[in-house]
Short mmCIF file of N, CA, C and O and ligand atoms in Angstrom, two decimals:
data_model
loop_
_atom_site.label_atom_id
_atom_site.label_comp_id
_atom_site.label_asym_id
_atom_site.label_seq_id
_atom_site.Cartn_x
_atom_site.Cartn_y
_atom_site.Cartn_z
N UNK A 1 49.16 -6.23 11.55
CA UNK A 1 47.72 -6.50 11.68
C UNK A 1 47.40 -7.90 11.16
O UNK A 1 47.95 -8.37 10.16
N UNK A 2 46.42 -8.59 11.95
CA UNK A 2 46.31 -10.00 11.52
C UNK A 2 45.52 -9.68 10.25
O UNK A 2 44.87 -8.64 10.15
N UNK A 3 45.62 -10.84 9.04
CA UNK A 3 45.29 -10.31 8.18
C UNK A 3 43.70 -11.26 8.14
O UNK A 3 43.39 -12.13 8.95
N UNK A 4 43.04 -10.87 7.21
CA UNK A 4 41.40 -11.78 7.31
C UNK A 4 41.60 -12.04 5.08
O UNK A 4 41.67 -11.28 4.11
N UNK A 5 41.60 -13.36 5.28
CA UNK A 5 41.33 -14.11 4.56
C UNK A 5 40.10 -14.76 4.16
O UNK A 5 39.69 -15.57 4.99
N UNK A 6 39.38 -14.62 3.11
CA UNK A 6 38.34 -15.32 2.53
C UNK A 6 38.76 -16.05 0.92
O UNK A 6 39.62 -15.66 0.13
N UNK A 7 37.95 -17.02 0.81
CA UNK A 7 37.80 -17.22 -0.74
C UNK A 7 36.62 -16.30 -1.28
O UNK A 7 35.83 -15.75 -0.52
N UNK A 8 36.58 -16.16 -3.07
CA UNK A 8 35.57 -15.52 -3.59
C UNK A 8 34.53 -15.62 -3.65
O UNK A 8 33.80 -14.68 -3.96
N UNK A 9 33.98 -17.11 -3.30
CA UNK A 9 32.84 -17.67 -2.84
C UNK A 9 32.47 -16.87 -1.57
O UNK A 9 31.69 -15.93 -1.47
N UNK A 10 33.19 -17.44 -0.66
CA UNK A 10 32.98 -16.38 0.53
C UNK A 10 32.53 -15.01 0.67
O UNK A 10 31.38 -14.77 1.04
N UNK A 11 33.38 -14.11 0.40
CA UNK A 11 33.58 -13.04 -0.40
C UNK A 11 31.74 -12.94 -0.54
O UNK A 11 30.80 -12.62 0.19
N UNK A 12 31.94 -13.40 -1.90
CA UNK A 12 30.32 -13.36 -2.59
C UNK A 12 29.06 -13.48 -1.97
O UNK A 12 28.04 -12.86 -2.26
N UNK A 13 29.28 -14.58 -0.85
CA UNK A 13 28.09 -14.69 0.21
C UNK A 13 28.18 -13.49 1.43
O UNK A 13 27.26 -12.99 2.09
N UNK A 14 29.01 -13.34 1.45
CA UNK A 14 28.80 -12.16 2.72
C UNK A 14 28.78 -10.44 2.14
O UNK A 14 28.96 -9.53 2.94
N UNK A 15 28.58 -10.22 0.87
CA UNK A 15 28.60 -9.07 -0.09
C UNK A 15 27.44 -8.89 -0.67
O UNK A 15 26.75 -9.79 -1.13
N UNK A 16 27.14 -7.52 -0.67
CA UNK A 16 26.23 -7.24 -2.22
C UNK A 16 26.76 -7.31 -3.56
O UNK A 16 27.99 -7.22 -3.51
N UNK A 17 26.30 -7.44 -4.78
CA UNK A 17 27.23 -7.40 -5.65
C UNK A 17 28.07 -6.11 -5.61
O UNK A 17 29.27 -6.14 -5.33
N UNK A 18 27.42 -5.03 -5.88
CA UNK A 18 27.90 -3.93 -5.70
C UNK A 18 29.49 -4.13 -4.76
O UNK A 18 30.60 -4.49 -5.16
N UNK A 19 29.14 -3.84 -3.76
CA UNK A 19 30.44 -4.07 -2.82
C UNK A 19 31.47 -5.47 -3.03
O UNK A 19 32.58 -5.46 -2.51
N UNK A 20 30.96 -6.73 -3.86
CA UNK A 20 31.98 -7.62 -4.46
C UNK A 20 32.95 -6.68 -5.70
O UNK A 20 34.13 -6.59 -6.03
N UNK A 21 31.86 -6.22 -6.04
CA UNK A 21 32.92 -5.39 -7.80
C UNK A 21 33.96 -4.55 -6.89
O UNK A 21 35.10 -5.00 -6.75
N UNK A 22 33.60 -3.41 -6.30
CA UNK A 22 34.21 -2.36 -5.98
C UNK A 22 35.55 -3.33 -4.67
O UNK A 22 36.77 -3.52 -4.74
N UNK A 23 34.50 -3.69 -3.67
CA UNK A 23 35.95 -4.45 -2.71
C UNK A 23 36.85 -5.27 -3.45
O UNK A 23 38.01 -5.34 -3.05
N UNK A 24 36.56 -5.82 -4.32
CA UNK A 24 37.32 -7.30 -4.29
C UNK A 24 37.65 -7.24 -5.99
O UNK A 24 38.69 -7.79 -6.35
N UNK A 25 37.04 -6.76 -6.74
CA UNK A 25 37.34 -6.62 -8.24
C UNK A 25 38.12 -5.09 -8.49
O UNK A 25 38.76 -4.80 -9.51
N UNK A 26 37.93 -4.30 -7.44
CA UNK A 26 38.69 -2.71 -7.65
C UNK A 26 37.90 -2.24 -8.77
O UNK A 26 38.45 -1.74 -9.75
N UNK A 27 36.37 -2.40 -8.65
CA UNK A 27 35.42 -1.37 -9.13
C UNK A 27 35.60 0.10 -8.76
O UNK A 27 36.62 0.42 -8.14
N UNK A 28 34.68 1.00 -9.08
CA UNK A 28 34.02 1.90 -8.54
C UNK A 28 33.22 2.59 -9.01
O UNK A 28 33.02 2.79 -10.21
N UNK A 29 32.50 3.14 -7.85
CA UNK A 29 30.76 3.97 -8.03
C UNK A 29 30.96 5.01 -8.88
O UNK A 29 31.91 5.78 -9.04
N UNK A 30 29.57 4.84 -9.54
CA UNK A 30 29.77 5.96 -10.54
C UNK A 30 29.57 7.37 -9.46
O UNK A 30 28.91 7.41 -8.42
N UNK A 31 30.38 8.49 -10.11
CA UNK A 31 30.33 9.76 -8.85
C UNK A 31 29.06 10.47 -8.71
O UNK A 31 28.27 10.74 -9.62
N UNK A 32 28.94 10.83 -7.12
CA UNK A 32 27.78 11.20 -6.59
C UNK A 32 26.54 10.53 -7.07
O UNK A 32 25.63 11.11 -7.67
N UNK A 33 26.60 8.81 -6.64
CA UNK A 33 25.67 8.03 -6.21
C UNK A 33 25.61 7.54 -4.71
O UNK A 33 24.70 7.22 -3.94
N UNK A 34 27.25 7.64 -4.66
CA UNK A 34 27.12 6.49 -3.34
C UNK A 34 26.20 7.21 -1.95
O UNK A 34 25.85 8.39 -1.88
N UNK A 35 25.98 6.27 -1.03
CA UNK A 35 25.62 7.10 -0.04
C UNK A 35 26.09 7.67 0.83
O UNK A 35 25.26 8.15 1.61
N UNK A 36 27.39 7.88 1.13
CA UNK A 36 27.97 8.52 1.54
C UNK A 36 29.10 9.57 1.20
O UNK A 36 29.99 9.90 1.99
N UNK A 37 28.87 10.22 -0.55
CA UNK A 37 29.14 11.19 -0.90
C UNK A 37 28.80 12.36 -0.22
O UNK A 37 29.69 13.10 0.19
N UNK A 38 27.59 12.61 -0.04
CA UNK A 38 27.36 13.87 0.52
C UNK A 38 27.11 13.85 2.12
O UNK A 38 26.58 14.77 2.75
N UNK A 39 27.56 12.70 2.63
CA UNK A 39 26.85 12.61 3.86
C UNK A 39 27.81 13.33 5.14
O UNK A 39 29.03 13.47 5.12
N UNK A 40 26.91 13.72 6.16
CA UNK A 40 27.58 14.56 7.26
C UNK A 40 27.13 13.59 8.47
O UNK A 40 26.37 14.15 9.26
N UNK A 41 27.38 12.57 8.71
CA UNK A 41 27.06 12.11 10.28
C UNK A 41 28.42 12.12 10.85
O UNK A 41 29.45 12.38 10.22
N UNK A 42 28.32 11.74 12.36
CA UNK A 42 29.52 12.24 13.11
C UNK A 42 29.63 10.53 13.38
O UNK A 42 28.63 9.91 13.74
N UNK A 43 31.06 9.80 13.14
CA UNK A 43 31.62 8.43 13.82
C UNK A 43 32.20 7.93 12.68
O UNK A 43 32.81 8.43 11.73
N UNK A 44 31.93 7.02 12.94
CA UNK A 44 33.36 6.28 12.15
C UNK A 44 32.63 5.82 10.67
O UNK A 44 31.42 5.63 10.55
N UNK A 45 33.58 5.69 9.65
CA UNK A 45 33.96 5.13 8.68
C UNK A 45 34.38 3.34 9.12
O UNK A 45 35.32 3.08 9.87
N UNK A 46 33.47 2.25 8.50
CA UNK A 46 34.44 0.94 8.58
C UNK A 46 34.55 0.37 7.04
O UNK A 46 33.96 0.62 5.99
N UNK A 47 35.19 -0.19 7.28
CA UNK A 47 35.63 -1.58 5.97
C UNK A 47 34.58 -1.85 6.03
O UNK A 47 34.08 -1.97 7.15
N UNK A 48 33.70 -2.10 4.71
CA UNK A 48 32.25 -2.61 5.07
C UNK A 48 33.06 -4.09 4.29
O UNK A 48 32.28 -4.75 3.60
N UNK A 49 34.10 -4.48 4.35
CA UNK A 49 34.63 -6.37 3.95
C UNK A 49 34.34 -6.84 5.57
O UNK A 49 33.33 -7.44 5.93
N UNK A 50 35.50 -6.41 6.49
CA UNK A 50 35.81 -6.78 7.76
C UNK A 50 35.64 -6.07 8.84
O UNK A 50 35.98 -6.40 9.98
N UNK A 51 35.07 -4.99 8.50
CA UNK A 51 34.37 -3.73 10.15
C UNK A 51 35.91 -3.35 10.33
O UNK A 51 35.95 -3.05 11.52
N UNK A 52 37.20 -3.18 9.82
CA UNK A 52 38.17 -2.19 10.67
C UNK A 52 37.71 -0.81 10.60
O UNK A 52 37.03 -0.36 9.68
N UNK A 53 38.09 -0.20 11.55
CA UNK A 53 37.45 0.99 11.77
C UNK A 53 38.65 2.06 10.38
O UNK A 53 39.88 2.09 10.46
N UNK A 54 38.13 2.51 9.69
CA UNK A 54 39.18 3.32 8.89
C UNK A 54 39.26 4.76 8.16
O UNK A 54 40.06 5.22 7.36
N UNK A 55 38.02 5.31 8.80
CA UNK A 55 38.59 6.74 8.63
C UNK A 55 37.28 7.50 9.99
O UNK A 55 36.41 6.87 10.60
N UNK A 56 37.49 8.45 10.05
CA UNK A 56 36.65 9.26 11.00
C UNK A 56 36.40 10.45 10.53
O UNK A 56 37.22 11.21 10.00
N UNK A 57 34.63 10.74 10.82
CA UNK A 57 33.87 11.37 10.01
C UNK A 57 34.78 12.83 10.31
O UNK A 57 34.70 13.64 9.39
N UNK A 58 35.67 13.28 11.52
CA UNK A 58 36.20 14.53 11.64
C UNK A 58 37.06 15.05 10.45
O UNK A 58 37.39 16.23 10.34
N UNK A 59 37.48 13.79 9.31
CA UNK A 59 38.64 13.90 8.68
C UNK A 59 38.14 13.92 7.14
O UNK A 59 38.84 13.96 6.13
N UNK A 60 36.46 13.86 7.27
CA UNK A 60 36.19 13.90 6.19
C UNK A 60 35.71 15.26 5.47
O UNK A 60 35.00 16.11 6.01
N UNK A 61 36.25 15.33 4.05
CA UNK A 61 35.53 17.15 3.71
C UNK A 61 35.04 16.74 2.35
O UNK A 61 34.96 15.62 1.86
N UNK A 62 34.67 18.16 1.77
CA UNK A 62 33.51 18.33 -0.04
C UNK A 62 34.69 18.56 -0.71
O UNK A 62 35.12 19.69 -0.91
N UNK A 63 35.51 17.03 -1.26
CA UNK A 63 36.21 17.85 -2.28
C UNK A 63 35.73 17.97 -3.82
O UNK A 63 36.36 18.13 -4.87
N UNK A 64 34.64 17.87 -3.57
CA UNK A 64 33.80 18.25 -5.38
C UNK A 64 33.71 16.86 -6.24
O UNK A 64 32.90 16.81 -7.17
N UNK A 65 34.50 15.77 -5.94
CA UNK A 65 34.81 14.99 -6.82
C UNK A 65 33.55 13.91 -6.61
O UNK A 65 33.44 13.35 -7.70
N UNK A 66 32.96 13.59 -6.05
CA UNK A 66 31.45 12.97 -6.30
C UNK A 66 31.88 11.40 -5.60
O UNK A 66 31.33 10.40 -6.06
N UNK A 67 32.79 11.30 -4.59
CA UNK A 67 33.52 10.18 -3.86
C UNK A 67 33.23 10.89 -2.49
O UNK A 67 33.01 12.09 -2.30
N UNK A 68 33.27 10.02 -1.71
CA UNK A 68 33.02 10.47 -0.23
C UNK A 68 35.11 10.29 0.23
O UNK A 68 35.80 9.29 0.41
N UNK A 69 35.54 12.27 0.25
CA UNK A 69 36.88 12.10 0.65
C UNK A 69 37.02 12.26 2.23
O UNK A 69 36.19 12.58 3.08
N UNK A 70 38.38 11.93 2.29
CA UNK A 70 39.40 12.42 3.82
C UNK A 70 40.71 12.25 3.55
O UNK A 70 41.42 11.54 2.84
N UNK A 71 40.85 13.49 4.65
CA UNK A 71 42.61 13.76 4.33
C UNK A 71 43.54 13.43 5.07
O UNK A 71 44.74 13.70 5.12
N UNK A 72 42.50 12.46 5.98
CA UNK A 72 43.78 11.19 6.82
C UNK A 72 42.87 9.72 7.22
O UNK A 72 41.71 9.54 7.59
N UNK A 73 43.73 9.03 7.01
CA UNK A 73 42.76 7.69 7.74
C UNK A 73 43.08 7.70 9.62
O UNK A 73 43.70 8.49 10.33
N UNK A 74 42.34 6.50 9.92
CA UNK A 74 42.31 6.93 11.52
C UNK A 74 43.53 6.41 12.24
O UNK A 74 43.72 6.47 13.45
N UNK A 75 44.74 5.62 10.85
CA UNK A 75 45.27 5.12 11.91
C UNK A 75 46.56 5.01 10.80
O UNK A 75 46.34 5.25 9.61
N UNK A 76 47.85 4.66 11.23
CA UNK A 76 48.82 4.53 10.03
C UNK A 76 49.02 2.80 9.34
O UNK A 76 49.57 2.32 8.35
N UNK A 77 48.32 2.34 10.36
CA UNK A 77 47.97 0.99 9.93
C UNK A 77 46.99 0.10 9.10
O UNK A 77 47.10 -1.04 8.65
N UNK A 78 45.95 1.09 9.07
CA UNK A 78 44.53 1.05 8.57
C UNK A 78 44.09 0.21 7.48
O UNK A 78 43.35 -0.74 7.21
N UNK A 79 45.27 1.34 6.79
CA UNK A 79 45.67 1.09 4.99
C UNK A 79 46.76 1.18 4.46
O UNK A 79 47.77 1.84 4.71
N UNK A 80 46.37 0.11 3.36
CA UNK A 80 47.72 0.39 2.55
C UNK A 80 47.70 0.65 1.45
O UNK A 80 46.68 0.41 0.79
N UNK A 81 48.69 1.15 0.93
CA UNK A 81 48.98 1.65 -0.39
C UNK A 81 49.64 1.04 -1.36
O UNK A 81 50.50 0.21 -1.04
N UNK A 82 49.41 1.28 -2.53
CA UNK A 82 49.77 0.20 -3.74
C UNK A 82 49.98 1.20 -5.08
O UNK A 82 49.32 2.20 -5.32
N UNK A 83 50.91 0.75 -5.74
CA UNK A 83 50.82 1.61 -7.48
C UNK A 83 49.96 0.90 -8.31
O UNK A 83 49.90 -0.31 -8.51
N UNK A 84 49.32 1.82 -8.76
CA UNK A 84 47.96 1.67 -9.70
C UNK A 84 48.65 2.05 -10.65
O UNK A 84 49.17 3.16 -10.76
N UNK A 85 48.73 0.72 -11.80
CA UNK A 85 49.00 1.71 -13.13
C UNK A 85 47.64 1.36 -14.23
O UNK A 85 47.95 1.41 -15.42
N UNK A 86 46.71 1.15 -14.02
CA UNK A 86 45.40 0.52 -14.81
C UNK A 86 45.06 1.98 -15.30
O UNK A 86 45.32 3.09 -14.84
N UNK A 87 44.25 1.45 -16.58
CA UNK A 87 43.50 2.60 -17.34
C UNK A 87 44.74 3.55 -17.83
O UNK A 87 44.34 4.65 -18.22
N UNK A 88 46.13 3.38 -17.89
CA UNK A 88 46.84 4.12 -18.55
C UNK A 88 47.42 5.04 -17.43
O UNK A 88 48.14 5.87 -17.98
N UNK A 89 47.40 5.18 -16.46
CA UNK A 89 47.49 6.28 -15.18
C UNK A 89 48.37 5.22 -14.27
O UNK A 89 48.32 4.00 -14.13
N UNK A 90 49.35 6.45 -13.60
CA UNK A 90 49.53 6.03 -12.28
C UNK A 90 49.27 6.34 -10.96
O UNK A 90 49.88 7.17 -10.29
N UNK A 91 48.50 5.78 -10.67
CA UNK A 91 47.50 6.49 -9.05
C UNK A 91 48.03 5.34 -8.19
O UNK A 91 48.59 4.31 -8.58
N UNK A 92 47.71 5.77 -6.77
CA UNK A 92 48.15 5.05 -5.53
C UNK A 92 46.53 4.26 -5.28
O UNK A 92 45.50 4.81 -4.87
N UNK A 93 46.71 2.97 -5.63
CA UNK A 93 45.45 2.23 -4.79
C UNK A 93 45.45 2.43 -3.47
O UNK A 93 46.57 2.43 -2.95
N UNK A 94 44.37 2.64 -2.66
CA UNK A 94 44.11 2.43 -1.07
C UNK A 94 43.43 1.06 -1.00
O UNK A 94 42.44 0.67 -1.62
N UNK A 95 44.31 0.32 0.04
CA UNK A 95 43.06 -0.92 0.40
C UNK A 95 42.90 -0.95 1.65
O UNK A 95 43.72 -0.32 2.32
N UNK A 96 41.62 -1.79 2.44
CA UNK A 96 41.92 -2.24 3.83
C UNK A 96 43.26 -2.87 4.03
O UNK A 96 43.59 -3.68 3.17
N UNK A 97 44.19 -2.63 5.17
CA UNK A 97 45.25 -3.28 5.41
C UNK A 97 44.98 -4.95 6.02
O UNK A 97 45.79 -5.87 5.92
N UNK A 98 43.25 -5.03 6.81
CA UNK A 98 43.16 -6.59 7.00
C UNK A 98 42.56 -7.70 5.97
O UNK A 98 42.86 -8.89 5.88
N UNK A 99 41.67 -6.99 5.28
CA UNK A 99 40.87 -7.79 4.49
C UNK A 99 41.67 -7.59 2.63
O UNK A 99 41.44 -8.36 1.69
N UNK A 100 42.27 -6.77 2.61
CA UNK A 100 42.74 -6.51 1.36
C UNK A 100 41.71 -5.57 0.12
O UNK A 100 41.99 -5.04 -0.96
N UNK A 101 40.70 -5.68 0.74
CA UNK A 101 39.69 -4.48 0.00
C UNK A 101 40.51 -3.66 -0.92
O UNK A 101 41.63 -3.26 -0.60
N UNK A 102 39.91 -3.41 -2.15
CA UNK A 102 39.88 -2.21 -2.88
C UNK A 102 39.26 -1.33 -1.89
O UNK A 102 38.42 -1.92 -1.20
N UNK A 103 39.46 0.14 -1.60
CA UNK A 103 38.51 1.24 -1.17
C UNK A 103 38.77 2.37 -2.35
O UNK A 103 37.83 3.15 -2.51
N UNK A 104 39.69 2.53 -3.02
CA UNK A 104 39.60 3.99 -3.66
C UNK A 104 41.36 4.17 -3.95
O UNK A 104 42.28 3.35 -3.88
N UNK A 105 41.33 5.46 -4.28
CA UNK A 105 42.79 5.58 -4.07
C UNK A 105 43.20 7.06 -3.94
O UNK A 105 42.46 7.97 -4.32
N UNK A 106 44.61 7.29 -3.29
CA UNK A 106 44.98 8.91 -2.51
C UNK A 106 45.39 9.37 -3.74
O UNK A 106 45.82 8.67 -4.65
N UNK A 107 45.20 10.83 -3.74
CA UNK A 107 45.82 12.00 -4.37
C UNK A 107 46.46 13.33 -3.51
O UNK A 107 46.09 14.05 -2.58
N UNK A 108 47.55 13.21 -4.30
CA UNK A 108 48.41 14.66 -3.29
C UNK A 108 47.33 15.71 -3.72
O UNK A 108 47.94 16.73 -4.06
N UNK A 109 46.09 15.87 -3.84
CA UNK A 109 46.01 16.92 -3.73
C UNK A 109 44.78 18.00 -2.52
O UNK A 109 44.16 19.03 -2.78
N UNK A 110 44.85 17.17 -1.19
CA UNK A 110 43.56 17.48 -0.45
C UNK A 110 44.17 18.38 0.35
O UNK A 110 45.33 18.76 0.22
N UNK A 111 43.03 18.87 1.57
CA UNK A 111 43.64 20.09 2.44
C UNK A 111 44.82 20.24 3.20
O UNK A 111 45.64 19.32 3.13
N UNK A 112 45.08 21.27 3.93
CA UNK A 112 45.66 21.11 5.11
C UNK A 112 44.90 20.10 5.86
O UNK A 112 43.76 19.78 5.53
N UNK A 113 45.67 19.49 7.09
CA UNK A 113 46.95 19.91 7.36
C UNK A 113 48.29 18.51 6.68
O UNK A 113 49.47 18.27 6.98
N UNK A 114 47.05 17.75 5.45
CA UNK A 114 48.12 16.56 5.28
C UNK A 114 48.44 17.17 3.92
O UNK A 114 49.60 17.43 3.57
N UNK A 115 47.24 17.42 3.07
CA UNK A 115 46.94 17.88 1.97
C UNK A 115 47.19 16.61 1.10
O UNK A 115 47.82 16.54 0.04
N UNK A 116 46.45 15.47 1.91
CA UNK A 116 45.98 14.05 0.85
C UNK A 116 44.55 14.10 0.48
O UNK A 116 43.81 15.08 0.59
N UNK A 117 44.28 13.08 0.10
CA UNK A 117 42.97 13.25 -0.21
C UNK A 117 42.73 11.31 -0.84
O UNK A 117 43.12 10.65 -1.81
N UNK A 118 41.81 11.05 0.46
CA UNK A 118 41.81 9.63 -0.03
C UNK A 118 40.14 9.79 -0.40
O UNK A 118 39.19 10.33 0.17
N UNK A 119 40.32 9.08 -1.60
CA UNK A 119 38.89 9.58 -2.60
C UNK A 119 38.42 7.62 -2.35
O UNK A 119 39.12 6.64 -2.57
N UNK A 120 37.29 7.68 -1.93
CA UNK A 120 36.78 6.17 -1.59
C UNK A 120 35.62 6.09 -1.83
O UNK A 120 34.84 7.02 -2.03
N UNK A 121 35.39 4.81 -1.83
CA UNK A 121 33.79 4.50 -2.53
C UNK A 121 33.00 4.42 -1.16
O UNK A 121 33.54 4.08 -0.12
N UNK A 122 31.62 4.78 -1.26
CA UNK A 122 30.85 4.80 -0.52
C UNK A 122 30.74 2.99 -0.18
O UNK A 122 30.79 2.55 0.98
N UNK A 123 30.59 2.19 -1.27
CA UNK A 123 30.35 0.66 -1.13
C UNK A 123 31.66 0.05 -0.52
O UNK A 123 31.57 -1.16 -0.30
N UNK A 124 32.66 0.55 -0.26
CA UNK A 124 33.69 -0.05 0.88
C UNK A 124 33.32 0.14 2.05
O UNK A 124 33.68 -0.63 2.93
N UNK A 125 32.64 1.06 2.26
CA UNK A 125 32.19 1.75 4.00
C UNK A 125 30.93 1.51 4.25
O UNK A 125 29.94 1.57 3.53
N UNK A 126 31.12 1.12 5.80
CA UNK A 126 29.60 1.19 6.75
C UNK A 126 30.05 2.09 8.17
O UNK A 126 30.81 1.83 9.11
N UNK A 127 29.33 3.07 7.89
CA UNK A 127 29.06 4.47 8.78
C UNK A 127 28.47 3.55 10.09
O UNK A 127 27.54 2.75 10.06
N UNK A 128 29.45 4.00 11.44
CA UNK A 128 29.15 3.75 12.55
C UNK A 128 28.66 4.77 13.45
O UNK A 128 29.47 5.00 14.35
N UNK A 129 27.74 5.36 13.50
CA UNK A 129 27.19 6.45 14.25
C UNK A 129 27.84 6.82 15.78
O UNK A 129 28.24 5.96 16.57
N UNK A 130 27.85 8.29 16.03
CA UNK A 130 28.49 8.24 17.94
C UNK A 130 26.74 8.46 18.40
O UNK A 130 25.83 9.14 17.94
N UNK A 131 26.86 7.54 19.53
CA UNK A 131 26.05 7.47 20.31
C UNK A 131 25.89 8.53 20.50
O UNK A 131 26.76 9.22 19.98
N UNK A 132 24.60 9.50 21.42
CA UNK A 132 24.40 10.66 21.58
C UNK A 132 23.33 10.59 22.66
O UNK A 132 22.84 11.63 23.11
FE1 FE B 201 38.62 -4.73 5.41
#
């Protein structure tokens, strides 16, 4: 995937703060604020850094944890994965695979039929609605 490059300046002008901390500093929302914790619309999930399209609302479920989850992204290219060892823990970072985004990070522990569970911030994503 071609990759998309910015400086932090950049970055900063085309961001809210919010979405600078969380994309680009590997923030995250405090649970069940974001807006798309509880949300049910039908279409896509994007990188709200660079619009790749990266998860689909079919793949998303309530796993209690106050993060808007899914238990697959839309593509095997999407994202990538990284070892998180911050805060004393070792968790798998998820990022955009073009822009390099922080989004969240997977846990073995979500449904069938992958039984992942990529736990992501609402401020990485912009919800693309299906036409109707
Ligand atoms: Fe991106």
């Amino acid at each position: 995937m071609a990759k998309l490059e910015k400086s932090d300046a950049e970055w900063k002008k085309d961001l809210t703060p919010e979405q600078f901390r969380i994309l680009r500093e590997k923030g995250t929302e405090r649970p069940f604020t974001g807006e798309y914790n509880a949300f049910k619309g039908e279409g896509v999930f994007k990188c709200a850094g660079c619009g790749e399209p990266l998860f689909a609302s079919a793949t998303k479920y309530d796993s209690g944890s106050g993060w808007p989850s899914f238990f697959q992204p839309l593509s095997d290219t999407a994202i990538a994965e990284h070892t998180d060892q911050s805060h004393g823990m070792t968790r798998t970072e998820v990022t955009c695979a073009k822009c390099g985004g922080h989004l969240g990070h997977l846990f073995p522990d979500g449904p069938r039929p992958t039984g992942q569970r990529y736990c992501i911030n609402s401020a990485s994503l912009n919800f693309d609605g299906l036409k109707k």
